[in-house]
Amino acid sequence: MKETMDLSGTWQVFLDRDDQGIKQRWYEIEHLKGRKAYTIDLPGSLELAGIGDPVTAETVWVGSQFGDEFATDPLYEPYRKADAFRFPYWLQPETRYIGPAWYVKHITLPIQEDSLWQLLLERPHWETRVWMNGVFLGSCDSLSVPHRYEVPSGMSSSVALVIRVDNRMIHEVGPNAHSISDQTQGPWNGIVGQLALVRIPKLSLGEVRILPNVQRSSLLCMIDVANRTGYETAVTIRIEREGKAPAILTKPTACATTVFHLEIVDVPLWDEYDPALENLRVVLETEQGLVEEKLIQVGLRSIEAKGKYLFINGMQTFLRGTVECCVFPKTGHPPMEEPYWDYLFSQSRKFGLNHLRFHSWCPPEAAFAVADRMGFYLQVECPVWKNQGVAFDGNKVFDDWLFTESQRIVAEYGNHPSFLLFASGNEPDGRDKEVLGLWASSWNQRDGRRLHTAASGWPALEENAYQVLPQPRIQAWGEGLASRINALPPETCSDYTAICEQYPGPVVTHEMGQWCVFPDFSEMREYTGYLKPRNFEVFYDILARRGIADQADQFLQASGFQQMLCYKEEIEAALRTRNLAGFQLLALTDFPGQGTALEGVLNAFWQEKGYCSGEQFRRFCADVVLLARLPKRYYTFGETLQADIELANFGSSDLAKTEVNWSLIGEHGGLLAGGVLCSGHHSLRGVHSLATLSLSIPELATAQKLTLRLTLDEPRRENAWDVWAFPKAVDLESRDVLVTRAWDEASQQVLLSGGKMLLLTSGNTEVALGFSSVFWNTSWTGRQAPHTLGMVVDAEHPVFSAFPTEHHSNWQWWELVHGSNAMVLDGLATDISALVQPIDTWFRSHKLGLLFECSVGRGRLMVCSMDLTSDLEHRLVARQLYHSVLSYMQSQQFNPGCTLSLEEIDALLAVQETRA
């Protein structure tokens, strides 16, 4: 191991606000005298140390702002005030500094005649320039790899080390690139990884490149030996492995770099199930003895694209991934140590994933090391998102930097077996095909250790070894209520086969999901670093101003169930697609930037939110998943339910004996029917048809939710789908209930006379109601519909005595919310508790209702903005709810607990058509 001198600890830092430091020669210590110095501990950042300017309304952010609420909406006026500034679109740092900062430390440098010193700076942000005793050592502009500087020979032992770190936009990587944007980690200034001087012998080991050969069960090791001694000498390279004979090669080295090629054989395969690693001790020797050694951990694996599939070590593999967007709220920068990455990858594995994409940034060494150890597949990206204000425009300087940064990433991390896929960045704009086609083709020709694609999202090029595309998913950006999940009745048959056939090579779904939940305000206590959840504070304050803060946890849990419905169907549709190579969720965790996108099953700290466990998620997101293709979810008693049963098997082995049991479970947990579906089926890797299940829906006493459950014994797997069974006919006579859409003198007289009325109204068209949850968020997407996140249902209320429902929406509510609008119930003097309450986007938090009851005078009123009366021959769910509502209203139980005046009803109905 190399001798190192640790440089962590206390440093001085000088802020160069006017960028005059180079001109004024701050690299010479005497020119810093009299200037204001701060004390800082490195590794660290100015922000972590609280050094910089307070954040105000005048702060210039790095990141696009697509929402206009903060700037223009009266609702957000309190948060724009200077004395209470709270920014709603991303986490808010306490201090901020953009510009050069000069870090200074006095050190004693041991003199070594036979060696040189190299300065190592791991993960600076961004550009560094280094001087020792006023001598310029150079500069580096990498966002991805450690910066290294060679100390000139003859340097005195007493050294003034000066490092200038500039966190401005050195290259136009894009304001939303997660490597630099306020949307995520932010453009912090500092050095957060290892700081050290490393002794380099004049005869030394250089880069070691590991080339796997699965067919030979071998690794070819290409080892650079640098000779700076001034004379030719014979050296020996020996690669030692525990319990095996070493590989040895001796040959002369000239005064330059000599490459040694050694092959080690009998290497076990590495993959997600058996991440076998070899510890190599690479030794450099001369006749005089040991000169230097390196310890390298390696793994043997191959990755190939054949047709529409990805193969690892010759086995078809399906990527089940999520996106990591450089979101680390406690530190504001990526963790440099392994324990956090152990936690992150363990949580990913717990939720059935085997893959992680780094969105427009490259992780540090610690992440690769843990992924190697755990058998996790990584897609790494250059730190670029050339979109939203910047684009590929023929700037040769930038294009050259992109290729250089790619080379630096591969040279630093390319030996890691977990480094499976490589992209130039995210969602480019401009002349992307011209530049990135060359990028992808050159890398695919130069390095066969991984697959390369031009960029995530697009462009879909012939040069790509695989495609990462947004088309194979339930809802595309901008589709809104026209998406499959919102526009078409629920089923589990759809897949993306036709879409995948349109593109060359394997297709991986880009940023699938994006289904949001309501904020978990208990999460705010976790923000103990310099990044504060002022966005959460804004959203909670709006909720409180609406008078419904006490429902926050209800909203979280109900919207969480809605989110799970969306993710289950999204992921199963991907698994049903036999020519899809995988998916990358956006995301398993929340994204606290871009307006605040709470689309994660886990929060930004990778913690569960209380409504979904890893065990529940793995039922539909795992290496082996049972699937059922149901053409619909609503049935009448006696109708035949027919489902094609399939098995997605991407497990560690073929399933020689596949016995699938099925059962139909009633609403209260009783077994209605069941049996063995198939036995002895031989299932290779891939998606396979098992059998067709056909059963008759039993005659039940009441309408019910039924659950079709499938189980597989070895390996133990279970999956389930809810369906609804309804009587063929129900009583829809209104009798003593006036059912009307008219709110006029005649209908009001019915109430004043002590009558009962079911008032059907159109609701508020400005709050877009859909079945799915909010997609990403309503601010960043320009209020893309829907604006709601499921609903809270008063399930114990007798109005639902004949209608099967839980306290949240489920697939049966699709028919009722489709085409409907919610009522806005804000501002009433009387507090109304809606029986069915849609959950509004947290940017507005209107109090909403689809169904509520009240007394008016001597009469009793039920108000509904769902369509309960049209086409009931074909709308089984609406017919059943209409029956249940009428039955309740005709009973003695219909006795509303709150009273509204005619004037309040007038105002309530008037606001439905006018209020946003």
Tab-separated table of N, CA, C and O in Angstrom, residues 49-102:
chain	number	residue	atom	x	y	z
A	49	ALA	N	-20.172	24.268	6.819
A	49	ALA	CA	-19.535	25.086	7.848
A	49	ALA	C	-20.300	26.365	8.128
A	49	ALA	O	-19.894	27.145	9.006
A	50	GLY	N	-21.389	26.612	7.394
A	50	GLY	CA	-22.171	27.830	7.608
A	50	GLY	C	-21.498	29.074	7.075
A	50	GLY	O	-21.807	30.194	7.509
A	51	ILE	N	-20.597	28.923	6.115
A	51	ILE	CA	-19.864	30.055	5.546
A	51	ILE	C	-20.528	30.468	4.241
A	51	ILE	O	-20.735	29.645	3.346
A	52	GLY	N	-20.849	31.726	4.121
A	52	GLY	CA	-21.475	32.225	2.913
A	52	GLY	C	-22.519	33.266	3.233
A	52	GLY	O	-22.524	33.853	4.325
A	53	ASP	N	-23.417	33.509	2.309
A	53	ASP	CA	-24.443	34.533	2.456
A	53	ASP	C	-25.781	33.889	2.810
A	53	ASP	O	-26.110	32.807	2.301
A	54	PRO	N	-26.582	34.561	3.635
A	54	PRO	CA	-27.919	34.047	3.922
A	54	PRO	C	-28.748	33.951	2.635
A	54	PRO	O	-28.604	34.770	1.727
A	55	VAL	N	-29.596	32.943	2.582
A	55	VAL	CA	-30.478	32.779	1.429
A	55	VAL	C	-31.652	33.743	1.556
A	55	VAL	O	-32.288	33.827	2.613
A	56	THR	N	-31.933	34.493	0.490
A	56	THR	CA	-33.016	35.480	0.475
A	56	THR	C	-33.790	35.362	-0.821
A	56	THR	O	-33.474	34.539	-1.690
A	57	ALA	N	-34.770	36.231	-0.971
A	57	ALA	CA	-35.554	36.265	-2.198
A	57	ALA	C	-34.709	36.674	-3.391
A	57	ALA	O	-35.093	36.442	-4.542
A	58	GLU	N	-33.545	37.300	-3.151
A	58	GLU	CA	-32.668	37.729	-4.235
A	58	GLU	C	-31.644	36.665	-4.619
A	58	GLU	O	-30.864	36.858	-5.549
A	59	THR	N	-31.629	35.559	-3.924
A	59	THR	CA	-30.669	34.502	-4.234
A	59	THR	C	-30.863	34.024	-5.674
A	59	THR	O	-31.987	33.779	-6.117
A	60	VAL	N	-29.764	33.916	-6.395
A	60	VAL	CA	-29.799	33.404	-7.769
A	60	VAL	C	-29.551	31.896	-7.710
A	60	VAL	O	-28.490	31.449	-7.273
A	61	TRP	N	-30.528	31.146	-8.165
A	61	TRP	CA	-30.464	29.690	-8.049
A	61	TRP	C	-29.884	29.067	-9.312
A	61	TRP	O	-30.000	29.615	-10.410
A	62	VAL	N	-29.309	27.886	-9.149
A	62	VAL	CA	-28.898	27.055	-10.277
A	62	VAL	C	-29.968	25.985	-10.438
A	62	VAL	O	-30.026	25.022	-9.679
A	63	GLY	N	-30.843	26.198	-11.391
A	63	GLY	CA	-31.968	25.282	-11.584
A	63	GLY	C	-33.144	25.997	-12.197
A	63	GLY	O	-33.421	27.156	-11.868
A	64	SER	N	-33.839	25.319	-13.094
A	64	SER	CA	-35.008	25.901	-13.749
A	64	SER	C	-36.180	25.955	-12.789
A	64	SER	O	-36.363	25.060	-11.957
A	65	GLN	N	-36.975	26.993	-12.907
A	65	GLN	CA	-38.192	27.138	-12.115
A	65	GLN	C	-39.381	27.197	-13.062
A	65	GLN	O	-39.575	28.177	-13.759
A	66	PHE	N	-40.153	26.137	-13.080
A	66	PHE	CA	-41.274	26.051	-14.000
A	66	PHE	C	-42.591	26.473	-13.356
A	66	PHE	O	-43.531	26.835	-14.036
A	67	GLY	N	-42.688	26.392	-12.049
A	67	GLY	CA	-43.910	26.813	-11.377
A	67	GLY	C	-43.954	28.326	-11.226
A	67	GLY	O	-42.923	28.985	-11.080
A	68	ASP	N	-45.155	28.891	-11.249
A	68	ASP	CA	-45.293	30.341	-11.083
A	68	ASP	C	-45.995	30.711	-9.786
A	68	ASP	O	-46.222	31.888	-9.518
A	69	GLU	N	-46.331	29.704	-8.943
A	69	GLU	CA	-47.044	30.010	-7.705
A	69	GLU	C	-46.250	30.967	-6.825
A	69	GLU	O	-46.778	31.942	-6.299
A	70	PHE	N	-44.982	30.663	-6.670
A	70	PHE	CA	-44.194	31.437	-5.717
A	70	PHE	C	-44.077	32.902	-6.127
A	70	PHE	O	-44.110	33.800	-5.289
A	71	ALA	N	-43.951	33.148	-7.405
A	71	ALA	CA	-43.719	34.509	-7.873
A	71	ALA	C	-44.998	35.322	-7.992
A	71	ALA	O	-44.969	36.548	-7.836
A	72	THR	N	-46.137	34.672	-8.277
A	72	THR	CA	-47.328	35.436	-8.655
A	72	THR	C	-48.574	35.142	-7.832
A	72	THR	O	-49.479	35.980	-7.787
A	73	ASP	N	-48.658	34.004	-7.198
A	73	ASP	CA	-49.913	33.599	-6.571
A	73	ASP	C	-50.068	34.249	-5.200
A	73	ASP	O	-49.165	34.144	-4.353
A	74	PRO	N	-51.201	34.876	-4.931
A	74	PRO	CA	-51.418	35.463	-3.602
A	74	PRO	C	-51.318	34.442	-2.473
A	74	PRO	O	-50.969	34.801	-1.345
A	75	LEU	N	-51.633	33.180	-2.767
A	75	LEU	CA	-51.531	32.149	-1.742
A	75	LEU	C	-50.107	32.042	-1.197
A	75	LEU	O	-49.906	31.688	-0.035
A	76	TYR	N	-49.119	32.356	-2.040
A	76	TYR	CA	-47.710	32.208	-1.661
A	76	TYR	C	-47.069	33.525	-1.238
A	76	TYR	O	-45.874	33.554	-0.925
A	77	GLU	N	-47.846	34.588	-1.191
A	77	GLU	CA	-47.305	35.890	-0.836
A	77	GLU	C	-46.612	35.896	0.535
A	77	GLU	O	-45.533	36.502	0.682
A	78	PRO	N	-47.133	35.216	1.569
A	78	PRO	CA	-46.450	35.251	2.877
A	78	PRO	C	-45.034	34.697	2.848
A	78	PRO	O	-44.202	35.091	3.670
A	79	TYR	N	-44.740	33.798	1.916
A	79	TYR	CA	-43.438	33.131	1.901
A	79	TYR	C	-42.404	33.905	1.082
A	79	TYR	O	-41.226	33.545	1.086
A	80	ARG	N	-42.852	34.945	0.404
A	80	ARG	CA	-41.925	35.783	-0.363
A	80	ARG	C	-41.323	36.896	0.488
A	80	ARG	O	-40.389	37.563	0.054
A	81	LYS	N	-41.860	37.117	1.661
A	81	LYS	CA	-41.402	38.207	2.510
A	81	LYS	C	-39.975	37.957	2.985
A	81	LYS	O	-39.591	36.834	3.302
A	82	ALA	N	-39.218	39.053	3.055
A	82	ALA	CA	-37.801	38.935	3.400
A	82	ALA	C	-37.580	38.325	4.771
A	82	ALA	O	-36.632	37.563	4.987
A	83	ASP	N	-38.456	38.646	5.731
A	83	ASP	CA	-38.252	38.148	7.091
A	83	ASP	C	-38.800	36.749	7.302
A	83	ASP	O	-38.676	36.191	8.396
A	84	ALA	N	-39.436	36.182	6.282
A	84	ALA	CA	-39.987	34.825	6.415
A	84	ALA	C	-39.833	34.056	5.107
A	84	ALA	O	-40.681	33.250	4.743
A	85	PHE	N	-38.714	34.287	4.411
A	85	PHE	CA	-38.518	33.702	3.087
A	85	PHE	C	-38.444	32.182	3.172
A	85	PHE	O	-37.621	31.625	3.894
A	86	ARG	N	-39.340	31.541	2.436
A	86	ARG	CA	-39.359	30.083	2.360
A	86	ARG	C	-39.619	29.692	0.911
A	86	ARG	O	-40.643	30.052	0.341
A	87	PHE	N	-38.693	28.929	0.360
A	87	PHE	CA	-38.745	28.601	-1.065
A	87	PHE	C	-39.412	27.238	-1.244
A	87	PHE	O	-38.992	26.261	-0.608
A	88	PRO	N	-40.432	27.113	-2.095
A	88	PRO	CA	-41.207	25.867	-2.140
A	88	PRO	C	-40.723	24.826	-3.139
A	88	PRO	O	-41.278	23.734	-3.171
A	89	TYR	N	-39.729	25.142	-3.960
A	89	TYR	CA	-39.437	24.268	-5.087
A	89	TYR	C	-38.293	23.283	-4.863
A	89	TYR	O	-38.111	22.360	-5.633
A	90	TRP	N	-37.486	23.494	-3.833
A	90	TRP	CA	-36.453	22.523	-3.466
A	90	TRP	C	-35.968	22.830	-2.059
A	90	TRP	O	-36.383	23.821	-1.449
A	91	LEU	N	-35.113	21.967	-1.539
A	91	LEU	CA	-34.590	22.183	-0.190
A	91	LEU	C	-33.786	23.481	-0.146
A	91	LEU	O	-33.091	23.834	-1.108
A	92	GLN	N	-33.853	24.172	0.962
A	92	GLN	CA	-33.280	25.510	1.064
A	92	GLN	C	-32.042	25.493	1.959
A	92	GLN	O	-32.136	25.184	3.146
A	93	PRO	N	-30.878	25.831	1.410
A	93	PRO	CA	-29.689	25.915	2.263
A	93	PRO	C	-29.754	27.138	3.170
A	93	PRO	O	-30.415	28.123	2.863
A	94	GLU	N	-29.053	27.048	4.281
A	94	GLU	CA	-29.035	28.186	5.199
A	94	GLU	C	-28.100	29.281	4.703
A	94	GLU	O	-28.359	30.470	4.917
A	95	THR	N	-27.000	28.884	4.067
A	95	THR	CA	-26.073	29.848	3.490
A	95	THR	C	-25.698	29.400	2.089
A	95	THR	O	-25.910	28.236	1.716
A	96	ARG	N	-25.119	30.332	1.350
A	96	ARG	CA	-24.822	30.023	-0.040
A	96	ARG	C	-23.647	30.902	-0.501
A	96	ARG	O	-23.578	32.090	-0.184
A	97	TYR	N	-22.738	30.283	-1.250
A	97	TYR	CA	-21.642	31.044	-1.830
A	97	TYR	C	-21.318	30.444	-3.199
A	97	TYR	O	-21.095	29.232	-3.313
A	98	ILE	N	-21.306	31.289	-4.221
A	98	ILE	CA	-20.938	30.874	-5.568
A	98	ILE	C	-19.741	31.708	-5.997
A	98	ILE	O	-19.820	32.936	-6.050
A	99	GLY	N	-18.660	31.033	-6.309
A	99	GLY	CA	-17.460	31.730	-6.740
A	99	GLY	C	-16.216	31.008	-6.261
A	99	GLY	O	-16.283	29.949	-5.627
A	100	PRO	N	-15.041	31.587	-6.509
A	100	PRO	CA	-13.807	30.947	-6.053
A	100	PRO	C	-13.645	31.082	-4.545
A	100	PRO	O	-13.998	32.104	-3.953
A	101	ALA	N	-13.121	30.047	-3.939
A	101	ALA	CA	-12.717	30.077	-2.532
A	101	ALA	C	-11.316	29.484	-2.456
A	101	ALA	O	-11.013	28.491	-3.122
A	102	TRP	N	-10.467	30.097	-1.639
A	102	TRP	CA	-9.065	29.706	-1.539
A	102	TRP	C	-8.848	29.020	-0.187
A	102	TRP	O	-9.039	29.626	0.864
